[in-house]
Amino acid sequence: MKLFTIIITLGLACSTLADAIIAVEKPKSIDELIVQLKSDAYKVRELASHQLWQLGEDSLAQLKTVVDSDDPEQVSRAEALIRNIEAGVLPSTDKKVIEAIDRYRSTVSSTEKLRALEGLVKLRAFKQVLFLLHREEDAKTREWLSKRSGIHGVASLAAKQALTDGHIEEATQLLRIAPKNEANYRALAHVLKCSDQLDAEIEATKKRLPAKDAQKWLLTQLRKRGDLKQAKILAKKTKSEQALATFAVLDGNPIPFLEYYKSRSSNTNHTIVLNLLKRLHLQNDPTDIHEVITELAKQVDGEADEKEKLEYITRVALLMGDRAVGEKLLKRYNDAHALAYFSAQGYSEEEFELLGTPNPVTQAEEFEAWMKEEIERELDIDLGLLAEQSSEIEELAHFYFNRGEREQSLSILKPLLKSLLDDGDDRWFEIVGALPMYGMGEFVAQLASDRGNKDNTYHRLSYEIFGNVPEMDFIWKQVEELHANAADLEHFLSVLEVMGVRPDTKSNRKSSLSQIEALLESTKGDARIDLLVALAYVAESRNDFESMLRHYKELCKDRELADKRQFYLKYQRAAEVIFDWQEIVASYDLKPETYINNPIRLARYAIAKRRLGEGELADTLLKRALLRTLGGTQELNALATVLHECGARKEAKAIWLEHIACLDVSSVEFYYALNFINHQSGFAIEEGNWELASSFSLAEMIFLVQPSFRLSRYYITLRSGYTSNYVAGMRLLEQGNKAGALEMLEYAHNTLTGDGTLADNFFPSLMNSPLKKDAEKWFEASWNHIERGIELYPNDHNTRNTAAWLGARTGMRLDDSLKHAKLALRSQPKQPAYLDTLAEIYFAKRDRVSAVKHSNKSLEYIKSGAYAYIRTAASSANMFSELTQQNTRFKNEVFPSR
């Protein structure tokens, strides 16, 4: 039996081993124990080994001093102890971990070794996996094992474990022995930089040049340090094509990136598209786009098209802004994708065609016949199938509701619901219960009233919407007690208003909810806890973040209950959403383990501390948060996003730029980082850095035109192409190429003529430029396009808000914009986005007081959940972040000059 196994056996043997050797005097120091490793007495050697093993890392330094001893017994035992201790195998180690290690060491089969490693991963014995890989003598086996899906990320997991325990040096050493791949190199460089050791490491690595592994490691370090000048020199010397392509993108030149993909493309269509992108970028002439796309489209003229090719050419056409071809192909490719695409444009004549329904206004007889046939079909559908997707009738009702045509929407739903009711089909509850999810909660009361309370309709429907949970039983009981003399329907209406599904009537909802809340003053003990839990549930359902925070905060005073129900997480979430810095700190401090080892939450806590005046502590915590990401793409993107949302935009930008410089262009991580920079941050466009914005945008396009790429939201695809052409035009304008800029900008505008996205940056950036007159002409084209949509659907509050937003951001047609904004708010008086648009109009009119007033109101409505019955928690949180930045702008920035 090997010595390793002997020692393992000692560790697993009865704990009375020391007592069994009572004749041996216990030594007083590690040095004495090491001397006893070469004792003539077997029991003395065994006990010394056992005690040194128990001491673990404290004995390592002295053990390493005797590996060159003349005594073979002492050396053998010392080396075995060193191996075990460094691998994290101690007498206290889980028996299952030790057994897995023994299985690994007792086999020569790569498959069996992999199984043993996978077992260790399941046991979270990441450090032990690393040491076994590091000491694997067969190089091919080591390489094969390290690339297996369940093993290749183990180095980061082991390092994170060490950092969680506060052991930076151990994390560093674990990464040093990790398999030599780019991800592990980056993680090690990240830790070294965060612990101020990177400069020394670079100097040490230079001394090992020109060794190939040293060159690769040095390049990673230089990129991490941000020394791109030296990194470029080394990349050229080592012919690191991907690194050079990354650096070129950061320098504003995406062509090497494009050439990299082109040189590796085996798809003819892909090569054609890349050449088209290159010409577009270098020659700035979009005139031949349609000709090229039309030729590509001829490949899918037949009926039996290859779906994959059809999807690719559709995607490319939309990315390149050729709507004529792209939209035609999209309708052939997928009706559902096409409908979502056209619906996103505000209005479209193609929508009825894609819905597959006659127009109920212009084709009344055909529509009536279609409805009858569709209802019969729905009644014949198996119960399980309808749950998987909405019926065509429901989709049509959603369509009209989103266009502001409420009565039309309801009239379409009612025949289907009546037929289901007459047939005794419980799908009635599923359809009505889903209406709030589509923003149609206002219909629930009327439809339930029409049905009546037979079969306990009101309770069943409330459970369908809000869940069959004890909190809802409690709310029903309170409402029934408060309004004891009211009818069942009135009770149901009160429940809907309390829960935020029914629009605020300024009567029942407030009186019912406030009366239930008032019970807190007189309720004690367990009954008070039950009341608080129910009110917290109501607040969470409504996205009433202020009340949610207040109730969960009080519930967290009972620490046992808070731990059991995890109420502290709800308390934290409410504080995070509304940027209540003091409550963020208070809620996090209730449960430090929820943030102390989570870099994203730690960063949010740090920002809160900074906002409360503890800048020095905040800086320390942010450094710790950054360290604990280990330089991972997902973690860094999430960390930078939190910083960006919390107002620390310079720090977020620095993280994104540093990280993308460390990534090679072929990696999906590069695309993720690029996507966050372009869409989550957008700093290049905000700063007017058109060269960099154009480079980033084209680099994203190069990813999106890969044949293997897959998309589900094709209108977003169109917007990506628009952005690329827009920023390219602005780059040309900055360079003095007015004619080229005009070509690209006009093409960009034509891509999204009626889209509110144009108001975000396109028009504002042009209104004070040499192309102002052209921009005014394009504005009128956009305005007229939107007006046609309003003529078609005069109650469409969203399209009216788009018109108002367009006017507000350009400073044109402000009086008309104000009318549209007020009409939109008349329909949706507490819609925060519409209030923000109104504030933007007043800001454009140089009325700061009114702008801030309506902006404040938009934030108040999100906090209180006044509009939450048609929003998700995530969308409410995102909107609050965006509107908070708007609020700061309205208060502090100079008025736009146009």
PDB file of C-alpha atoms in Angstrom, residues 403-529:
ATOM      1  CA  ARG A 403     -53.619  50.210 -30.365  1.00  0.00           C
ATOM      2  CA  GLY A 404     -55.829  51.869 -27.750  1.00  0.00           C
ATOM      3  CA  GLU A 405     -59.027  50.346 -29.130  1.00  0.00           C
ATOM      4  CA  ARG A 406     -60.345  49.003 -25.831  1.00  0.00           C
ATOM      5  CA  GLU A 407     -63.978  48.491 -26.796  1.00  0.00           C
ATOM      6  CA  GLN A 408     -62.999  46.719 -29.995  1.00  0.00           C
ATOM      7  CA  SER A 409     -60.645  44.510 -28.042  1.00  0.00           C
ATOM      8  CA  LEU A 410     -63.287  43.579 -25.488  1.00  0.00           C
ATOM      9  CA  SER A 411     -65.934  42.933 -28.147  1.00  0.00           C
ATOM     10  CA  ILE A 412     -63.572  40.441 -29.799  1.00  0.00           C
ATOM     11  CA  LEU A 413     -62.934  38.547 -26.560  1.00  0.00           C
ATOM     12  CA  LYS A 414     -66.522  38.317 -25.343  1.00  0.00           C
ATOM     13  CA  PRO A 415     -67.922  35.845 -27.916  1.00  0.00           C
ATOM     14  CA  LEU A 416     -65.096  33.394 -27.248  1.00  0.00           C
ATOM     15  CA  LEU A 417     -65.518  33.690 -23.474  1.00  0.00           C
ATOM     16  CA  LYS A 418     -69.297  33.289 -23.699  1.00  0.00           C
ATOM     17  CA  SER A 419     -68.901  30.118 -25.745  1.00  0.00           C
ATOM     18  CA  LEU A 420     -66.397  28.713 -23.246  1.00  0.00           C
ATOM     19  CA  LEU A 421     -68.765  29.590 -20.404  1.00  0.00           C
ATOM     20  CA  ASP A 422     -71.753  27.978 -22.104  1.00  0.00           C
ATOM     21  CA  ASP A 423     -69.654  24.898 -22.770  1.00  0.00           C
ATOM     22  CA  GLY A 424     -68.544  24.683 -19.124  1.00  0.00           C
ATOM     23  CA  ASP A 425     -64.931  25.054 -20.211  1.00  0.00           C
ATOM     24  CA  ASP A 426     -62.547  26.198 -17.453  1.00  0.00           C
ATOM     25  CA  ARG A 427     -60.312  27.824 -20.027  1.00  0.00           C
ATOM     26  CA  TRP A 428     -62.464  30.874 -19.365  1.00  0.00           C
ATOM     27  CA  PHE A 429     -60.464  31.326 -16.137  1.00  0.00           C
ATOM     28  CA  GLU A 430     -57.136  30.864 -17.916  1.00  0.00           C
ATOM     29  CA  ILE A 431     -57.907  33.496 -20.559  1.00  0.00           C
ATOM     30  CA  VAL A 432     -59.377  36.085 -18.188  1.00  0.00           C
ATOM     31  CA  GLY A 433     -56.709  35.371 -15.574  1.00  0.00           C
ATOM     32  CA  ALA A 434     -53.966  36.065 -18.132  1.00  0.00           C
ATOM     33  CA  LEU A 435     -55.333  39.482 -19.139  1.00  0.00           C
ATOM     34  CA  PRO A 436     -53.337  41.479 -16.528  1.00  0.00           C
ATOM     35  CA  MET A 437     -50.137  40.030 -17.981  1.00  0.00           C
ATOM     36  CA  TYR A 438     -51.002  41.790 -21.251  1.00  0.00           C
ATOM     37  CA  GLY A 439     -51.942  45.045 -19.504  1.00  0.00           C
ATOM     38  CA  MET A 440     -55.644  44.291 -19.920  1.00  0.00           C
ATOM     39  CA  GLY A 441     -56.476  43.953 -16.225  1.00  0.00           C
ATOM     40  CA  GLU A 442     -59.211  46.576 -16.511  1.00  0.00           C
ATOM     41  CA  PHE A 443     -61.370  44.005 -18.349  1.00  0.00           C
ATOM     42  CA  VAL A 444     -61.255  41.449 -15.544  1.00  0.00           C
ATOM     43  CA  ALA A 445     -63.920  43.138 -13.398  1.00  0.00           C
ATOM     44  CA  GLN A 446     -66.383  43.553 -16.265  1.00  0.00           C
ATOM     45  CA  LEU A 447     -65.968  40.018 -17.545  1.00  0.00           C
ATOM     46  CA  ALA A 448     -66.275  38.553 -14.057  1.00  0.00           C
ATOM     47  CA  SER A 449     -69.356  40.702 -13.418  1.00  0.00           C
ATOM     48  CA  ASP A 450     -70.953  39.476 -16.641  1.00  0.00           C
ATOM     49  CA  ARG A 451     -70.376  35.879 -15.576  1.00  0.00           C
ATOM     50  CA  GLY A 452     -71.552  36.287 -12.006  1.00  0.00           C
ATOM     51  CA  ASN A 453     -70.353  34.404  -8.954  1.00  0.00           C
ATOM     52  CA  LYS A 454     -71.646  30.970  -9.794  1.00  0.00           C
ATOM     53  CA  ASP A 455     -69.107  28.241  -9.056  1.00  0.00           C
ATOM     54  CA  ASN A 456     -67.312  30.729  -6.775  1.00  0.00           C
ATOM     55  CA  THR A 457     -66.061  32.638  -9.837  1.00  0.00           C
ATOM     56  CA  TYR A 458     -64.599  35.608  -7.987  1.00  0.00           C
ATOM     57  CA  HIS A 459     -62.389  33.622  -5.637  1.00  0.00           C
ATOM     58  CA  ARG A 460     -61.301  31.232  -8.384  1.00  0.00           C
ATOM     59  CA  LEU A 461     -60.400  34.088 -10.687  1.00  0.00           C
ATOM     60  CA  SER A 462     -58.414  35.892  -7.994  1.00  0.00           C
ATOM     61  CA  TYR A 463     -56.442  32.696  -7.365  1.00  0.00           C
ATOM     62  CA  GLU A 464     -55.825  32.359 -11.116  1.00  0.00           C
ATOM     63  CA  ILE A 465     -54.369  35.870 -11.212  1.00  0.00           C
ATOM     64  CA  PHE A 466     -52.595  36.164  -7.866  1.00  0.00           C
ATOM     65  CA  GLY A 467     -51.956  32.578  -6.862  1.00  0.00           C
ATOM     66  CA  ASN A 468     -53.746  30.257  -4.474  1.00  0.00           C
ATOM     67  CA  VAL A 469     -51.734  31.315  -1.430  1.00  0.00           C
ATOM     68  CA  PRO A 470     -52.631  32.003   2.226  1.00  0.00           C
ATOM     69  CA  GLU A 471     -51.977  35.704   1.725  1.00  0.00           C
ATOM     70  CA  MET A 472     -54.858  35.940  -0.749  1.00  0.00           C
ATOM     71  CA  ASP A 473     -57.203  34.164   1.664  1.00  0.00           C
ATOM     72  CA  PHE A 474     -56.204  36.740   4.259  1.00  0.00           C
ATOM     73  CA  ILE A 475     -56.901  39.677   1.904  1.00  0.00           C
ATOM     74  CA  TRP A 476     -60.300  38.264   0.972  1.00  0.00           C
ATOM     75  CA  LYS A 477     -61.172  37.865   4.643  1.00  0.00           C
ATOM     76  CA  GLN A 478     -60.151  41.429   5.445  1.00  0.00           C
ATOM     77  CA  VAL A 479     -62.089  42.870   2.499  1.00  0.00           C
ATOM     78  CA  GLU A 480     -65.202  40.903   3.416  1.00  0.00           C
ATOM     79  CA  GLU A 481     -64.985  42.076   7.033  1.00  0.00           C
ATOM     80  CA  LEU A 482     -64.385  45.707   6.055  1.00  0.00           C
ATOM     81  CA  HIS A 483     -67.333  45.732   3.636  1.00  0.00           C
ATOM     82  CA  ALA A 484     -69.604  43.255   5.388  1.00  0.00           C
ATOM     83  CA  ASN A 485     -72.770  44.624   3.836  1.00  0.00           C
ATOM     84  CA  ALA A 486     -71.423  44.765   0.262  1.00  0.00           C
ATOM     85  CA  ALA A 487     -72.249  42.275  -2.465  1.00  0.00           C
ATOM     86  CA  ASP A 488     -69.820  39.570  -3.616  1.00  0.00           C
ATOM     87  CA  LEU A 489     -68.970  41.575  -6.726  1.00  0.00           C
ATOM     88  CA  GLU A 490     -68.006  44.603  -4.649  1.00  0.00           C
ATOM     89  CA  HIS A 491     -65.724  42.411  -2.576  1.00  0.00           C
ATOM     90  CA  PHE A 492     -64.086  41.145  -5.761  1.00  0.00           C
ATOM     91  CA  LEU A 493     -63.668  44.660  -7.132  1.00  0.00           C
ATOM     92  CA  SER A 494     -62.038  45.724  -3.891  1.00  0.00           C
ATOM     93  CA  VAL A 495     -59.611  42.791  -4.087  1.00  0.00           C
ATOM     94  CA  LEU A 496     -58.709  43.707  -7.664  1.00  0.00           C
ATOM     95  CA  GLU A 497     -58.090  47.319  -6.688  1.00  0.00           C
ATOM     96  CA  VAL A 498     -56.085  46.373  -3.602  1.00  0.00           C
ATOM     97  CA  MET A 499     -53.897  44.083  -5.734  1.00  0.00           C
ATOM     98  CA  GLY A 500     -53.381  46.761  -8.393  1.00  0.00           C
ATOM     99  CA  VAL A 501     -54.961  44.882 -11.294  1.00  0.00           C
ATOM    100  CA  ARG A 502     -57.789  47.333 -11.647  1.00  0.00           C
ATOM    101  CA  PRO A 503     -56.826  50.944 -12.421  1.00  0.00           C
ATOM    102  CA  ASP A 504     -56.787  53.335  -9.511  1.00  0.00           C
ATOM    103  CA  THR A 505     -60.302  54.765  -9.059  1.00  0.00           C
ATOM    104  CA  LYS A 506     -59.217  56.985  -6.132  1.00  0.00           C
ATOM    105  CA  SER A 507     -61.961  55.466  -4.020  1.00  0.00           C
ATOM    106  CA  ASN A 508     -62.294  51.771  -3.282  1.00  0.00           C
ATOM    107  CA  ARG A 509     -58.680  50.807  -3.819  1.00  0.00           C
ATOM    108  CA  LYS A 510     -57.327  53.456  -1.525  1.00  0.00           C
ATOM    109  CA  SER A 511     -60.013  53.077   1.104  1.00  0.00           C
ATOM    110  CA  SER A 512     -59.787  49.286   1.187  1.00  0.00           C
ATOM    111  CA  LEU A 513     -56.014  49.140   1.206  1.00  0.00           C
ATOM    112  CA  SER A 514     -55.603  51.995   3.667  1.00  0.00           C
ATOM    113  CA  GLN A 515     -58.190  50.430   5.994  1.00  0.00           C
ATOM    114  CA  ILE A 516     -56.366  47.125   5.948  1.00  0.00           C
ATOM    115  CA  GLU A 517     -53.075  48.919   6.610  1.00  0.00           C
ATOM    116  CA  ALA A 518     -54.706  50.863   9.447  1.00  0.00           C
ATOM    117  CA  LEU A 519     -55.319  47.565  11.242  1.00  0.00           C
ATOM    118  CA  LEU A 520     -51.582  47.461  11.950  1.00  0.00           C
ATOM    119  CA  GLU A 521     -52.067  50.088  14.648  1.00  0.00           C
ATOM    120  CA  SER A 522     -54.311  47.842  16.734  1.00  0.00           C
ATOM    121  CA  THR A 523     -53.084  44.367  15.820  1.00  0.00           C
ATOM    122  CA  LYS A 524     -50.495  42.614  17.992  1.00  0.00           C
ATOM    123  CA  GLY A 525     -48.526  39.378  18.163  1.00  0.00           C
ATOM    124  CA  ASP A 526     -48.915  36.630  15.570  1.00  0.00           C
ATOM    125  CA  ALA A 527     -51.974  38.302  14.068  1.00  0.00           C
ATOM    126  CA  ARG A 528     -49.869  41.338  13.284  1.00  0.00           C
ATOM    127  CA  ILE A 529     -47.259  39.155  11.594  1.00  0.00           C
TER     128      ILE A 529
END
